[in-house]
Coordinates of C-alpha atoms in Angstrom, one line a residue:
M1 CA 69.4 3.0 18.3
L2 CA 66.9 0.3 17.7
T3 CA 65.8 -0.5 14.1
R4 CA 62.3 -1.8 13.2
T5 CA 63.7 -5.3 13.0
A6 CA 65.2 -5.2 16.5
P7 CA 62.1 -6.4 18.4
R8 CA 61.9 -9.4 16.0
A9 CA 65.6 -10.2 16.6
A10 CA 65.1 -9.9 20.3
L11 CA 62.1 -12.1 20.2
S12 CA 64.0 -14.9 18.3
A13 CA 66.6 -14.9 21.1
L14 CA 64.1 -16.0 23.7
T15 CA 63.3 -19.6 24.5
P16 CA 60.4 -21.2 22.5
S17 CA 58.1 -21.3 25.5
L18 CA 58.8 -17.7 26.5
R19 CA 58.5 -16.6 22.9
L20 CA 55.0 -18.1 22.6
T21 CA 54.0 -16.4 25.8
C22 CA 55.1 -13.0 24.5
V23 CA 53.3 -13.5 21.2
S24 CA 50.1 -14.6 22.9
A25 CA 50.2 -11.6 25.2
A26 CA 50.7 -9.2 22.3
S27 CA 47.9 -10.9 20.3
A28 CA 45.6 -10.6 23.3
A29 CA 46.4 -6.9 23.8
L30 CA 45.7 -6.3 20.1
Q31 CA 42.4 -8.2 20.3
F32 CA 41.4 -6.2 23.4
Q33 CA 42.0 -2.9 21.6
T34 CA 40.0 -4.0 18.6
Q35 CA 37.1 -5.2 20.7
K36 CA 37.2 -2.0 22.7
F37 CA 37.1 0.1 19.6
H38 CA 34.0 -1.8 18.2
A39 CA 32.2 -1.6 21.5
S40 CA 32.6 2.1 21.9
S41 CA 31.4 2.6 18.3
A42 CA 28.3 0.5 19.0
I43 CA 27.5 2.5 22.1
R44 CA 27.5 5.7 20.0
K45 CA 25.4 4.4 17.2
G46 CA 23.2 1.7 18.7
I47 CA 19.6 2.0 20.0
Y48 CA 19.0 0.5 23.5
P49 CA 15.8 0.2 25.6
D50 CA 16.6 3.4 27.5
S51 CA 17.4 5.3 24.2
A52 CA 15.0 8.1 23.1
D53 CA 12.7 7.1 20.3
P54 CA 14.1 8.3 16.9
P55 CA 11.9 10.6 14.8
A56 CA 9.8 9.0 12.0
P57 CA 11.6 9.3 8.7
N58 CA 8.4 10.2 6.8
P59 CA 5.7 11.6 9.1
E60 CA 2.2 10.8 7.9
S61 CA 0.6 13.3 5.6
N62 CA -2.8 14.9 6.4
N63 CA -3.8 13.9 2.9
V64 CA -5.6 10.6 3.5
A65 CA -6.3 9.9 -0.1
G66 CA -2.7 10.1 -1.1
G67 CA -3.6 12.3 -4.1
A68 CA -4.6 15.9 -4.6
S69 CA -5.3 17.9 -1.5
H70 CA -9.1 18.2 -2.4
V71 CA -9.6 14.4 -2.4
K72 CA -9.9 14.1 1.3
E73 CA -13.5 13.2 2.1
P74 CA -16.5 11.8 0.3
S75 CA -18.5 13.9 -2.1
P76 CA -22.0 14.6 -0.8
L77 CA -24.7 12.2 -2.1
T78 CA -28.4 12.1 -1.6
D79 CA -30.0 8.7 -0.9
P80 CA -31.4 8.5 -4.5
E81 CA -28.1 9.4 -6.0
Y82 CA -26.3 6.8 -3.9
H83 CA -28.7 4.1 -5.1
E84 CA -28.5 5.2 -8.7
Y85 CA -24.6 5.3 -8.8
S86 CA -24.0 2.1 -6.9
E87 CA -26.6 0.2 -8.9
H88 CA -25.1 1.5 -12.1
Y89 CA -21.6 0.4 -11.0
F90 CA -22.9 -3.1 -10.1
N91 CA -24.7 -3.4 -13.4
V92 CA -21.6 -2.5 -15.4
L93 CA -19.5 -4.9 -13.3
L94 CA -22.0 -7.8 -13.8
S95 CA -22.0 -7.2 -17.6
E96 CA -18.2 -7.3 -17.6
L97 CA -18.3 -10.6 -15.6
E98 CA -20.8 -12.1 -18.0
Q99 CA -18.6 -11.1 -20.9
A100 CA -15.6 -12.8 -19.2
Q101 CA -17.7 -16.0 -18.8
E102 CA -18.6 -15.9 -22.5
D103 CA -14.9 -15.6 -23.3
G104 CA -14.1 -18.8 -21.3
S105 CA -13.4 -17.5 -17.8
D106 CA -14.2 -19.8 -14.9
V107 CA -15.3 -16.9 -12.7
E108 CA -18.8 -17.2 -11.3
A109 CA -21.0 -14.4 -10.0
E110 CA -24.0 -14.3 -7.8
Y111 CA -25.9 -11.1 -7.1
S112 CA -28.7 -10.7 -4.7
A113 CA -30.1 -8.0 -2.4
G114 CA -27.1 -5.6 -3.0
V115 CA -24.5 -8.3 -2.4
L116 CA -22.3 -9.6 -5.2
N117 CA -20.2 -12.8 -4.7
I118 CA -17.5 -13.4 -7.3
I119 CA -16.0 -16.8 -7.1
V120 CA -12.5 -17.2 -8.6
P121 CA -11.3 -20.9 -8.7
G122 CA -7.9 -21.2 -7.1
V123 CA -8.1 -17.7 -5.6
G124 CA -11.2 -17.4 -3.4
T125 CA -14.4 -15.4 -3.2
Y126 CA -14.7 -11.6 -3.7
V127 CA -17.7 -10.0 -1.9
L128 CA -19.0 -6.6 -2.9
N129 CA -21.9 -5.1 -1.1
K130 CA -23.7 -1.8 -0.9
Q131 CA -23.8 0.0 2.4
P132 CA -26.6 2.6 2.1
P133 CA -26.3 4.0 5.7
N134 CA -22.6 4.9 4.9
K135 CA -23.2 5.5 1.2
Q136 CA -20.3 3.2 0.5
I137 CA -19.4 0.1 -1.5
W138 CA -17.5 -2.5 0.5
L139 CA -15.1 -5.0 -1.0
S140 CA -13.7 -8.1 0.6
S141 CA -10.8 -9.4 -1.6
P142 CA -8.9 -12.7 -0.9
I143 CA -5.8 -10.9 -2.3
S144 CA -5.9 -7.3 -1.1
G145 CA -8.3 -7.7 1.9
P146 CA -11.3 -5.5 3.0
K147 CA -11.8 -1.9 1.9
R148 CA -14.6 0.6 2.1
F149 CA -15.0 2.8 -1.0
D150 CA -16.6 6.3 -1.0
W151 CA -18.0 8.3 -3.8
I152 CA -15.6 11.0 -5.0
L153 CA -16.5 13.6 -7.6
E154 CA -14.0 16.3 -8.4
G155 CA -15.0 19.9 -9.0
D156 CA -13.4 22.7 -11.0
Q157 CA -10.7 23.3 -8.4
M158 CA -6.9 23.4 -8.0
H159 CA -6.6 25.1 -11.5
E160 CA -6.8 21.7 -13.2
K161 CA -7.9 21.1 -16.8
Q162 CA -11.0 18.9 -17.1
D163 CA -9.3 16.0 -18.9
S164 CA -6.6 15.8 -16.1
R165 CA -9.1 15.2 -13.3
P166 CA -9.6 11.4 -12.9
Y167 CA -12.8 11.8 -10.8
I168 CA -14.7 14.3 -13.0
H169 CA -17.6 11.9 -13.4
G170 CA -17.2 10.2 -10.1
Q171 CA -15.2 7.2 -8.8
W172 CA -15.4 4.8 -5.9
I173 CA -12.2 5.6 -3.9
Y174 CA -10.7 4.1 -0.7
L175 CA -9.9 7.3 1.1
R176 CA -7.2 5.8 3.3
D177 CA -4.8 5.3 0.4
G178 CA -6.5 6.6 -2.7
T179 CA -7.1 3.1 -4.2
N180 CA -9.7 3.0 -7.0
L181 CA -12.3 0.2 -6.9
T182 CA -12.2 -0.2 -10.6
D183 CA -8.4 -0.5 -10.7
I184 CA -8.5 -3.3 -8.0
L185 CA -11.2 -5.3 -9.9
N186 CA -9.4 -4.9 -13.2
S187 CA -6.1 -5.9 -11.8
E188 CA -7.1 -8.8 -9.6
L189 CA -9.9 -10.2 -11.7
T190 CA -8.3 -9.4 -15.1
L191 CA -11.4 -7.5 -16.2
N192 CA -11.7 -4.5 -18.6
L193 CA -14.0 -2.2 -16.7
P194 CA -13.8 1.3 -18.2
K195 CA -11.9 3.8 -16.1
D196 CA -14.6 6.4 -16.4
I197 CA -17.7 4.3 -16.0
Y198 CA -20.0 7.2 -15.3
G199 CA -18.5 9.4 -18.0
E200 CA -19.3 6.7 -20.6
S201 CA -22.9 6.5 -19.4
E202 CA -23.3 10.2 -20.2
E203 CA -22.1 9.8 -23.8

């Protein structure tokens, strides 16, 4: 009966060249088994050109604003309302920019014919302009890129309390991802625009 050490004793009895051949053959066999194991594992788990497309981990939601289900599309605006709300927003923004300049900011602003250029040294130029045909405000930012903002006014829906509705007095919102124009300007230009610009105008 062979013990566990018998193969090692038998191997030591061989000539050095024959012993090396046996060791090399055993090593090659072990390497082949290891490679074979990894290859078969990769075939089961890998994705190849002829593989079926995997399902998306998070299918896109129908909620384009990324918020409550009722913030999906612009609130209706008449032409006079659009001009009033957009002009009010630009006036508040210009006042805030003037205050920033008085506080020592290097930001420069030029406003003409519904187009506001905000020049930030070392960053670039922000362009905000009114789009009356679409009733939108467009922003081109050197940081976050171009966005088109629609007027959103929440109503008394979804069993919400009035002070929990962020758009109760109206906000300019990028419907694709729910981004708020005021939030972008405050963040990127380090301004202090009030969150509820239109609510404060009513007080």
